[in-house]
Tab-separated table of C-alpha atoms in Angstrom:
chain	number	residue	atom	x	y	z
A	1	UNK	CA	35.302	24.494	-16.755
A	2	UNK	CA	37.814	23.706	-14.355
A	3	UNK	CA	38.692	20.409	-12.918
A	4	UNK	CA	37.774	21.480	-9.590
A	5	UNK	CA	34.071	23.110	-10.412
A	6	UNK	CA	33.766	20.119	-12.137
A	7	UNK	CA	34.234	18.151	-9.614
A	8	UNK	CA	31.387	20.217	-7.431
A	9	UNK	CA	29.319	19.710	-10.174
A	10	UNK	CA	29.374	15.967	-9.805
A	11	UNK	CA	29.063	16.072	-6.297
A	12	UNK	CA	25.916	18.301	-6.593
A	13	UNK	CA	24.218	15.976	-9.220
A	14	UNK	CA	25.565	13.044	-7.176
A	15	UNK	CA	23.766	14.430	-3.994
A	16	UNK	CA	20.775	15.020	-6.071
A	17	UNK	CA	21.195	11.214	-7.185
A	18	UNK	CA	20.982	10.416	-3.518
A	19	UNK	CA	17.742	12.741	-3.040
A	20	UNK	CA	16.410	10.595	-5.541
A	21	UNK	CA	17.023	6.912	-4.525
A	22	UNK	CA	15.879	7.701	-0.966
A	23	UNK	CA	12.949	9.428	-2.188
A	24	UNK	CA	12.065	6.850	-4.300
A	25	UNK	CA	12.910	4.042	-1.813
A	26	UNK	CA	11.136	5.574	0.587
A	27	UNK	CA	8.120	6.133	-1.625
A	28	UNK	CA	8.497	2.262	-1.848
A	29	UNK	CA	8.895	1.932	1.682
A	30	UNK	CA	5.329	3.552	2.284
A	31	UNK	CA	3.241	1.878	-0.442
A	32	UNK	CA	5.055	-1.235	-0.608
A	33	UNK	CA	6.152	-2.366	3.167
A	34	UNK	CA	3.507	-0.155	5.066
A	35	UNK	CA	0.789	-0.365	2.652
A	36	UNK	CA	-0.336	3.296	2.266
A	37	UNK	CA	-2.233	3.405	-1.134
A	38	UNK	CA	-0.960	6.352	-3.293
A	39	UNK	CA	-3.245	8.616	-3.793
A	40	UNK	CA	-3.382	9.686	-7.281
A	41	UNK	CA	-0.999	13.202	-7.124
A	42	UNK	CA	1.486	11.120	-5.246
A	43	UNK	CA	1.284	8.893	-8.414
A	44	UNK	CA	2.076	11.940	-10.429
A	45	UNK	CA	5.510	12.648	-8.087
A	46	UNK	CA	6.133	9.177	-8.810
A	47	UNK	CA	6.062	9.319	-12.222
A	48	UNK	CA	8.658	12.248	-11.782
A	49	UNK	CA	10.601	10.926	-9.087
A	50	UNK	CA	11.194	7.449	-10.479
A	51	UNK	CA	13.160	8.002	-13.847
A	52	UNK	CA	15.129	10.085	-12.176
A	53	UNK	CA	16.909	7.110	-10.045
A	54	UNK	CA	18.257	5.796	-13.764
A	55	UNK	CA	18.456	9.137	-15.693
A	56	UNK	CA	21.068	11.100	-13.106
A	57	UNK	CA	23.597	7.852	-13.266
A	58	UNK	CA	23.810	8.787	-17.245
A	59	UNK	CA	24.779	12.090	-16.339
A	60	UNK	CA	27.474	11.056	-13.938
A	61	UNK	CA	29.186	8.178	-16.071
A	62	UNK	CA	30.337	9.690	-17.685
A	63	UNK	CA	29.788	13.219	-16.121
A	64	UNK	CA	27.834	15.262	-18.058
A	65	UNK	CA	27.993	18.697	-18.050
A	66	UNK	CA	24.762	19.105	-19.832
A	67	UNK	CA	22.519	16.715	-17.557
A	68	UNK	CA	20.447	19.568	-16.076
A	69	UNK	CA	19.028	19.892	-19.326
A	70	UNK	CA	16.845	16.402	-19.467
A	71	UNK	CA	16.863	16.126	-15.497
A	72	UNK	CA	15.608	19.459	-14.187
A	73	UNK	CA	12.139	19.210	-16.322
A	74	UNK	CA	11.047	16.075	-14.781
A	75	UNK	CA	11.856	17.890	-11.343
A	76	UNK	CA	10.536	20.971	-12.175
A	77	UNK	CA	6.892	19.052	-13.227
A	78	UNK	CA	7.219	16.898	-10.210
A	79	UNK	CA	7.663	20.405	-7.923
A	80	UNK	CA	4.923	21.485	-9.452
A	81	UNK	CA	2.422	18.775	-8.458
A	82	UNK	CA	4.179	18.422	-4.684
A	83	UNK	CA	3.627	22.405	-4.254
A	84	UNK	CA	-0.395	21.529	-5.731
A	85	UNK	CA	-0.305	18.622	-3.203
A	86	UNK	CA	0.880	20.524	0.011
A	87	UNK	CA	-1.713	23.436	-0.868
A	88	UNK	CA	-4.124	20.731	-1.261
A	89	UNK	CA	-3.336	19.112	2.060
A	90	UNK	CA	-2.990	23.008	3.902
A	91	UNK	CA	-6.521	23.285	2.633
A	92	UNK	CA	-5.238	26.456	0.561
A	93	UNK	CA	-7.426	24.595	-2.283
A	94	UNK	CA	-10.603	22.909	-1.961
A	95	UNK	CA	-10.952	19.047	-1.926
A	96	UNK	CA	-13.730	19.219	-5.001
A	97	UNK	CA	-10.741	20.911	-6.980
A	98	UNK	CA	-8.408	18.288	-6.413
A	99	UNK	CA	-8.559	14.981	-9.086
A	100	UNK	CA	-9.657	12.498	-6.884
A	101	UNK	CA	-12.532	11.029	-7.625
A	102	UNK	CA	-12.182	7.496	-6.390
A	103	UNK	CA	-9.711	6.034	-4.187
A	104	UNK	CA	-7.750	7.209	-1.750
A	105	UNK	CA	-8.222	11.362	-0.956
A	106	UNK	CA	-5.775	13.233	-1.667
A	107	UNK	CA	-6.315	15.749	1.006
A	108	UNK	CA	-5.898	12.847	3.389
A	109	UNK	CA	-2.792	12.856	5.376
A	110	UNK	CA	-2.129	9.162	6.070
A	111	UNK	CA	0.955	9.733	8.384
A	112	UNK	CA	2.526	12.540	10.334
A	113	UNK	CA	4.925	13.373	12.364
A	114	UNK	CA	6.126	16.086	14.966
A	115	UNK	CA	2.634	17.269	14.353
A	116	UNK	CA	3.204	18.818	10.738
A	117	UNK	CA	5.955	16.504	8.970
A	118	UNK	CA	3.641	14.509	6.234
A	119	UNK	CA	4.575	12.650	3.120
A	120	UNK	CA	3.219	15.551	0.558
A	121	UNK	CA	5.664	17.697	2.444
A	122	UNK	CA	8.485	15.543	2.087
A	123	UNK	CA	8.381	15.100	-1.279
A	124	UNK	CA	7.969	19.125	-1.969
A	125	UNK	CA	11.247	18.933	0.213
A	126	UNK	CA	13.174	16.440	-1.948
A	127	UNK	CA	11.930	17.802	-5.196
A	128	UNK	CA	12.870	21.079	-3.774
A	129	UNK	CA	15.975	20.081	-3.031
A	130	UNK	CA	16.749	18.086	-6.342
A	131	UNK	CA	15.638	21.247	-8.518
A	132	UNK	CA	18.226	23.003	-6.320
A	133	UNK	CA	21.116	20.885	-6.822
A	134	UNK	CA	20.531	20.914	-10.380
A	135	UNK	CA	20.130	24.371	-11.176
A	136	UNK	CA	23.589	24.592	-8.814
A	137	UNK	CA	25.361	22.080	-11.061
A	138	UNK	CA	23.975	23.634	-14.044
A	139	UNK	CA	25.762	27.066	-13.202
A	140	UNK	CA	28.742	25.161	-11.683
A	141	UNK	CA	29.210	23.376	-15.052
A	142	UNK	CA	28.768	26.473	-16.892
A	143	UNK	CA	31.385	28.506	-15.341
B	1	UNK	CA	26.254	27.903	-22.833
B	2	UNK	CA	26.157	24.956	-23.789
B	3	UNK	CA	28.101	25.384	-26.581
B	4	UNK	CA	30.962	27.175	-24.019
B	5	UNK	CA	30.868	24.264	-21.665
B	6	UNK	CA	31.510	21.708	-24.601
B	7	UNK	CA	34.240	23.653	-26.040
B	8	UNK	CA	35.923	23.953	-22.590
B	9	UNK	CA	35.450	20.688	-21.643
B	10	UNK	CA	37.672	19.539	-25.342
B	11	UNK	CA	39.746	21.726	-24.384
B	12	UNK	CA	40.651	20.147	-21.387
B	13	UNK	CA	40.704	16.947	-22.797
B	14	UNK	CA	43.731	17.710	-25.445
B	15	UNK	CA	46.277	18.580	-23.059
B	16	UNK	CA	45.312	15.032	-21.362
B	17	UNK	CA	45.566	13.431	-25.203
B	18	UNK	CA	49.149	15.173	-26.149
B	19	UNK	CA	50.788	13.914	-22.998
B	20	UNK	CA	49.289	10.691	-22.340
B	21	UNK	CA	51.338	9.007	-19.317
B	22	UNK	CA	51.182	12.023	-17.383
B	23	UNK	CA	47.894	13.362	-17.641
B	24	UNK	CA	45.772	10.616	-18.239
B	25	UNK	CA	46.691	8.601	-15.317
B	26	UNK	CA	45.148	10.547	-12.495
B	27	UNK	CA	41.781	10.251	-14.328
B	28	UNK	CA	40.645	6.749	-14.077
B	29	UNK	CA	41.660	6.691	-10.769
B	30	UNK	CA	39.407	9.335	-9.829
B	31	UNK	CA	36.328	7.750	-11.955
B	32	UNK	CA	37.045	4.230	-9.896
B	33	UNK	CA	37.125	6.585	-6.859
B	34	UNK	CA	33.043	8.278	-8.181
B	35	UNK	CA	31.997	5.053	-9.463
B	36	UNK	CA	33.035	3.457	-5.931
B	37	UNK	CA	31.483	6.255	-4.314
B	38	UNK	CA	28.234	5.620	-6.265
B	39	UNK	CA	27.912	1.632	-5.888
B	40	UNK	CA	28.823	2.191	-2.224
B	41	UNK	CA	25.971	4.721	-1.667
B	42	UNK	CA	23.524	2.650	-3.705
B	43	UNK	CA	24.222	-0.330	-1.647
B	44	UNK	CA	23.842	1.853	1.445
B	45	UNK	CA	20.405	2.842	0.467
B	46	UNK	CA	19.441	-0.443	-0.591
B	47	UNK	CA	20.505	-2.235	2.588
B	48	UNK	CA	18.436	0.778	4.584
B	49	UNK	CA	15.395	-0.229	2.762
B	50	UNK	CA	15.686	-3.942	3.557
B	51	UNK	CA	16.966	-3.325	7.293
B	52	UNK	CA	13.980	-0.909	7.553
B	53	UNK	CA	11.386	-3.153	5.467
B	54	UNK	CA	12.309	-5.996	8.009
B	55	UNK	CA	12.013	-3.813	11.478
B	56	UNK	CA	8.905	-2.354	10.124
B	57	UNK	CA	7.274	-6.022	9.475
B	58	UNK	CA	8.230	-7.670	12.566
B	59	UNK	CA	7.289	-5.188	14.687
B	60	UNK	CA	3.839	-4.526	12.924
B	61	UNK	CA	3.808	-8.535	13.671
B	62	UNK	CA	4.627	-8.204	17.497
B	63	UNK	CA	2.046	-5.356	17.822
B	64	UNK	CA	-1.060	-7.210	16.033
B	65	UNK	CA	-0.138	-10.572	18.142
B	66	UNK	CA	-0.289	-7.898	21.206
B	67	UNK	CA	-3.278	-6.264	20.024
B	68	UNK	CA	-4.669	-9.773	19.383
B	69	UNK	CA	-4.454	-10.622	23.093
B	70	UNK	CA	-5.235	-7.224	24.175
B	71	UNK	CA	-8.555	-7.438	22.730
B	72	UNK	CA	-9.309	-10.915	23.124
B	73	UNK	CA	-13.113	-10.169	23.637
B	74	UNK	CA	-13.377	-8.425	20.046
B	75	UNK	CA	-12.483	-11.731	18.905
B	76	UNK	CA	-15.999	-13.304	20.205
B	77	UNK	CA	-18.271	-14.302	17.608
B	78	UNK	CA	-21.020	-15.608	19.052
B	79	UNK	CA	-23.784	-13.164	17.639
B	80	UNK	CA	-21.695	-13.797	14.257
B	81	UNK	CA	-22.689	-16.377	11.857
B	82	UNK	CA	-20.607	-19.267	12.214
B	83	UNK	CA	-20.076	-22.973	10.115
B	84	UNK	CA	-18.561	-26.403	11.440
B	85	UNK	CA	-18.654	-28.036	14.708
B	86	UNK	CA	-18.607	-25.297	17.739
B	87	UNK	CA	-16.205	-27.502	19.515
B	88	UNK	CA	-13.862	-27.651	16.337
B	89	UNK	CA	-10.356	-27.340	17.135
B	90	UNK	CA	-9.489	-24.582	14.920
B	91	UNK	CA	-11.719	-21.488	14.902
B	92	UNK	CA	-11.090	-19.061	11.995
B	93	UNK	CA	-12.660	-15.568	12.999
B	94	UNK	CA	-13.106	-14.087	9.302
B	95	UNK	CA	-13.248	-9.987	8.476
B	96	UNK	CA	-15.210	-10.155	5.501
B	97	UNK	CA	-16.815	-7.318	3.010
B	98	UNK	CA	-19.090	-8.955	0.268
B	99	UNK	CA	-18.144	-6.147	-1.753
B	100	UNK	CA	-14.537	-7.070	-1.498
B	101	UNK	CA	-12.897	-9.513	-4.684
B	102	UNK	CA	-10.098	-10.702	-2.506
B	103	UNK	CA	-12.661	-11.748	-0.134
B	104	UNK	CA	-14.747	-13.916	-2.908
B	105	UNK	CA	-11.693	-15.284	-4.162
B	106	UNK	CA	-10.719	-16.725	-0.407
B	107	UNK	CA	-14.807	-17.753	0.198
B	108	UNK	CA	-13.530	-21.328	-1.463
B	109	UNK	CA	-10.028	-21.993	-0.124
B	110	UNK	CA	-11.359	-21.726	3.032
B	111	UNK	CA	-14.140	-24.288	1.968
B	112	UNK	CA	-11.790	-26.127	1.030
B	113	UNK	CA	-9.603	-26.046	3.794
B	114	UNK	CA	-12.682	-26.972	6.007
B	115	UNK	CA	-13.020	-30.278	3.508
B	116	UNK	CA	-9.809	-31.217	3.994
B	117	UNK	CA	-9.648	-31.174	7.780
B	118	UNK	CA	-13.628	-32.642	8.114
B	119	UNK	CA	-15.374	-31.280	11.563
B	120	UNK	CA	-11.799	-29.516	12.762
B	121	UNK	CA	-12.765	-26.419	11.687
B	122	UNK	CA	-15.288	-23.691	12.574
B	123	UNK	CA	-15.489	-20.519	10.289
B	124	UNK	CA	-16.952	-17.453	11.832
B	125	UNK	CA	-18.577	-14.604	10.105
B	126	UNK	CA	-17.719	-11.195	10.933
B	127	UNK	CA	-18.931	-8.374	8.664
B	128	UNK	CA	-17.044	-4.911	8.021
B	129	UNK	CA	-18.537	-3.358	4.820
B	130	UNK	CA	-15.831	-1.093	3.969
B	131	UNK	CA	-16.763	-0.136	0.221
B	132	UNK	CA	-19.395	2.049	-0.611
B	133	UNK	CA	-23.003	0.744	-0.934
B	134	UNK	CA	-21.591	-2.248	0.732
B	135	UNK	CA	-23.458	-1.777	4.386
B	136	UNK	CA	-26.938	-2.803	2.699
B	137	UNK	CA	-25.546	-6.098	1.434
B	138	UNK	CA	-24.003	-6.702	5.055
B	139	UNK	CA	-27.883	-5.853	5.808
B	140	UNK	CA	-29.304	-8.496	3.651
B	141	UNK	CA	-26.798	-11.104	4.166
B	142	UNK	CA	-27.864	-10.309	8.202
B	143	UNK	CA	-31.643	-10.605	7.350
B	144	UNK	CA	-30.950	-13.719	5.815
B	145	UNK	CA	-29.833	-15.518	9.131
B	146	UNK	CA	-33.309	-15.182	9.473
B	147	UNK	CA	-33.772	-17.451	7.097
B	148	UNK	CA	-31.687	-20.167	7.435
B	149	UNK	CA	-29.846	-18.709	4.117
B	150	UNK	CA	-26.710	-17.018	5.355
B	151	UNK	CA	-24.209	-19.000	3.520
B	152	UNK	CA	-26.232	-19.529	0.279
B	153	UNK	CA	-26.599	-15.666	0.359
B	154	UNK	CA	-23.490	-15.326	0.760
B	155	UNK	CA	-22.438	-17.977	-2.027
B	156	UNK	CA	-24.651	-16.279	-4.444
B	157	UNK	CA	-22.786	-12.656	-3.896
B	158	UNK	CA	-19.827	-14.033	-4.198
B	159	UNK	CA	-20.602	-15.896	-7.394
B	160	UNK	CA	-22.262	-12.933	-9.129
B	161	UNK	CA	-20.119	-10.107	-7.596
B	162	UNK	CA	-18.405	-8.588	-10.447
B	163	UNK	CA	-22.218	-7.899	-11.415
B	164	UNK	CA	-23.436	-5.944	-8.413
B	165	UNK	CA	-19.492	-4.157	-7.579
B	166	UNK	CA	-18.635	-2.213	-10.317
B	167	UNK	CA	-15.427	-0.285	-9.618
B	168	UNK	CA	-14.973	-0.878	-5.727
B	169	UNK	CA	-18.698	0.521	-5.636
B	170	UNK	CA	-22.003	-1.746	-4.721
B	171	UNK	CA	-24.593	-0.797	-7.230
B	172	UNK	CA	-27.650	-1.867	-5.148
B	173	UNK	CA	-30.189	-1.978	-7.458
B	174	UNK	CA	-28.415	-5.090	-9.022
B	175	UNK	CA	-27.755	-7.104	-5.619
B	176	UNK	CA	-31.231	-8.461	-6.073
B	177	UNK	CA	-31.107	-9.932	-9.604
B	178	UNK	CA	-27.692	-11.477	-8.033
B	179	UNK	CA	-30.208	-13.707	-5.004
B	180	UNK	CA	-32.710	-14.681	-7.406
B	181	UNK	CA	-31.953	-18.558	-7.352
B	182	UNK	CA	-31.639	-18.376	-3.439
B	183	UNK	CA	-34.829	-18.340	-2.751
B	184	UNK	CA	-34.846	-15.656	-0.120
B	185	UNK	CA	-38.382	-14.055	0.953
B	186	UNK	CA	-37.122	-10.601	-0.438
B	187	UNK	CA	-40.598	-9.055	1.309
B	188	UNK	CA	-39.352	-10.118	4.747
B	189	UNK	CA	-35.520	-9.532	4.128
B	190	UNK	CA	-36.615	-5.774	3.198
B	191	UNK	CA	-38.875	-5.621	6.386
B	192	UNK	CA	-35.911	-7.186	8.968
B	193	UNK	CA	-33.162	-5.612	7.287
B	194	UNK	CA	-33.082	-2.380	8.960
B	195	UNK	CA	-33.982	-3.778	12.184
B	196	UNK	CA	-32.522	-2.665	15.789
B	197	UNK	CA	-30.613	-6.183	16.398
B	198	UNK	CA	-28.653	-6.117	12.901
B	199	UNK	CA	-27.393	-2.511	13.742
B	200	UNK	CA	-26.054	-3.724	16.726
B	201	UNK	CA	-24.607	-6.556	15.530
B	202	UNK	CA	-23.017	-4.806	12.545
B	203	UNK	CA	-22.128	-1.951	14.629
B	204	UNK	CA	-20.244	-4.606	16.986
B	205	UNK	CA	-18.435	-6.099	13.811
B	206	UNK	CA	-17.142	-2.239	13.161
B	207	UNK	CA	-15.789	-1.628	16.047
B	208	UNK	CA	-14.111	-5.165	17.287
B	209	UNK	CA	-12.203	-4.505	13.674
B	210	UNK	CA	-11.388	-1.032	15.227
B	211	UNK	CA	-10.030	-2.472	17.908
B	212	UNK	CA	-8.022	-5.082	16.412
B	213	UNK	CA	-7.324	-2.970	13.726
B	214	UNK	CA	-8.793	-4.405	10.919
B	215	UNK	CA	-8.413	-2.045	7.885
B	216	UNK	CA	-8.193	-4.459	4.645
B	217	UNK	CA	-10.366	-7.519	3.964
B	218	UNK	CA	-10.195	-10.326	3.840
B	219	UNK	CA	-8.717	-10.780	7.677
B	220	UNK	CA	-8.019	-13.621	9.465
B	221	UNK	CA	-7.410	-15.032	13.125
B	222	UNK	CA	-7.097	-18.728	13.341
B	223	UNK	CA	-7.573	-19.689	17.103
B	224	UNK	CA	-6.297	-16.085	17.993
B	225	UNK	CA	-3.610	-15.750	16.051
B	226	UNK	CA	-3.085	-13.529	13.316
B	227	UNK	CA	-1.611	-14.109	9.973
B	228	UNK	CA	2.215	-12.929	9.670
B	229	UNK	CA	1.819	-11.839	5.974
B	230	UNK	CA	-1.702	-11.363	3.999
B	231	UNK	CA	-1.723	-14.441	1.498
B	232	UNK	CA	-3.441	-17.795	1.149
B	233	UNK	CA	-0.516	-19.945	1.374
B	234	UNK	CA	0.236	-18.055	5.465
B	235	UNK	CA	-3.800	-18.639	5.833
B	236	UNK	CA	-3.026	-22.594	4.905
B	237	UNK	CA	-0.011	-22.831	6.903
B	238	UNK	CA	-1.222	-21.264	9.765
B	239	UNK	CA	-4.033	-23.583	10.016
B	240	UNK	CA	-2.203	-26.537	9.292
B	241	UNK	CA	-0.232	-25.532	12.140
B	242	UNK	CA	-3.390	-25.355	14.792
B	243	UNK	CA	-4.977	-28.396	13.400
B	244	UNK	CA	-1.489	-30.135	13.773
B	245	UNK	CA	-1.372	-29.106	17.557
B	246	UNK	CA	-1.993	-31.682	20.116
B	247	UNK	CA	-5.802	-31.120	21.310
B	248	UNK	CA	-7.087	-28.904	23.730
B	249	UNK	CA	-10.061	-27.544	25.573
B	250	UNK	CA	-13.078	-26.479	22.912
B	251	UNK	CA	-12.037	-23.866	20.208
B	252	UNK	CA	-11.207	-20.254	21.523
């Protein structure tokens, strides 16, 4: 591995570092300052987003080039369960198949804006975007 | 792969370890340069989220104070069931749900807070059953005005309620056992209960919370105002404050 793909691999699992924190700050931001209860799938992205905040840093100092291997898993699983939450919300799969039982719906879409942005799609974004940057770094770091 | 990646990355690390001055120096500089880059952008984020988590609260603040005097009539109480003197200085307008634990847990501090400041306070009543099953309590504890036995209704629910709400959910069959020592005429509660003037009045409780946005219980307005941050210490202060005002005409 060169110096300089190393380099891009550092920056990629740095920006996915970054998709992280803000995800799970803003995750924070929702339940915490604006008092949305999580529903229980957005617990599940939690419990994928989360570890991720610490586990990436351990991968960057110092870099390494392996760190796709223990950090793509947890954001495969959480893709997973933001892809079953956006179906759920599109109404691609019934309510009465969803887990909720008690509590807050999951179907329920608690905030949205420009008419379609909601928080099940954001975090299909981020997780999206964090499987992305790994599988990037991973090839970057193999080469 | 893995196995490739590890042997190229030792064998970038000899050259650096066979000529030591040269090679190595460039190195830490760039890791201060990554680990700078890091703090920096944590400390960005975390800022954000406290810059945000402030504008967020004191706006939210601004627009409840505004939808407070916006919507001054859903604050009227007078079909509500009310305690203390109606010309007490400080009126607490209470959003209550029997059902709710928060809201059994604040039933004596604000007893209490009436004993302290004797015949300057006036609590009002105002019922928004959000859990499930919780409506036909709202119904009793309505029927019960009939009665004279609001507040020892109440009292009772609140001292028995982890044995009628079970997991957020009233389990009316046991709200009964829960009034025995009341002495409520259960044959008359059952017959009022349902009656024309309690849906009004508890469909006049639903929507004044609409309006003034009441979504969690308990909720409070003391003379108006509501309180900047859900806890009992902001309920305390807040009335401290009114009762510490200079008097004025009879309670809003």
């Amino acid at each position: 591995m060169s110096t300089r793909a190393a380099d891009i691999a550092w920056g990629l699992v740095f920006a996915g570092w970054l998709v992280a924190a803000a995800s799970t700050l803003g995750a924070l931001f929702f339940s915490e300052v604006m008092e949305l209860p999580p529903c229980v799938l957005c617990w599940y992205q939690r419990i994928f987003m989360f570890p991720l905040v610490l586990v990436l840093p351990l991968g960057l100092f110092p870099f390494d080039a392996k760190v796709a291997r223990y950090a793509l898993p947890l954001a495969a699983g959480g893709w997973l369960v933001a892809l079953y939450h956006l179906l759920l919300v599109a109404g691609w799969i019934p309510e009465r198949a969803g887990p909720c039982v008690q509590g807050v719906p999951c179907s329920e879409l608690q905030v949205q804006w420009l008419g379609f942005v909601n928080i099940p799609l954001l975090s299909f974004v981020a997780f999206s975007t964090l499987a992305a940057l790994l599988v990037a770094a991973h090839f970057r770091s193999a080469r | 792969m893995s196995k490739k990646s590890k042997r190229n990355k030792s064998a970038r690390e000899i050259p650096a370890a066979t000529a030591p001055a040269a090679a190595t120096a460039p190195a830490p500089a760039k890791s201060v340069s990554r680990k700078g880059l890091f703090v920096g952008a944590a400390i960005v984020l975390i800022v954000a989220f406290v810059v945000a988590t402030l504008l967020y609260t004191s706006e939210k603040q601004e627009s409840s104070r505004q939808l407070v005097q916006q919507n001054v009539e859903a604050l009227a109480s007078a079909h509500s069931p009310a305690k203390g003197p109606p010309d007490a200085r400080v009126h607490i307008v209470e959003f209550l749900d029997p059902a709710c634990e928060t809201c059994a847990d604040f039933y004596p501090e604000v007893k209490k807070l009436m004993a302290e400041h004797p015949g300057a306070i006036r609590v009002s009543m105002r019922h928004v059953p959000f859990h499930k099953g919780s409506e036909h309590v709202v119904r009793i504890l309505e029927a019960a005005r009939g009665q004279d036995l609001y507040w020892q209704t109440l009292e009772a629910l609140f001292a028995a309620q982890d044995r009628w709400t079970i997991n957020h959910a009233v389990h009316v069959d046991q709200v009964w056992p829960a009034l025995r020592g009341v002495g409520l005429d259960q044959e008359r509660v059952g017959r009022e209960m349902n009656g024309a003037d309690i849906a009004t009045r508890m469909e006049r409780d639903m929507a004044d919370a609409k309006a003034l946005n009441v979504t969690k219980t308990p909720e409070f307005f003391v003379n108006g105002r509501p309180l900047p941050r859900f806890g009992l210490k902001e309920l305390r202060d807040l009335v401290n404050d009114e009762v510490r005002k200079p008097a004025r005409g009879p309670g809003s």
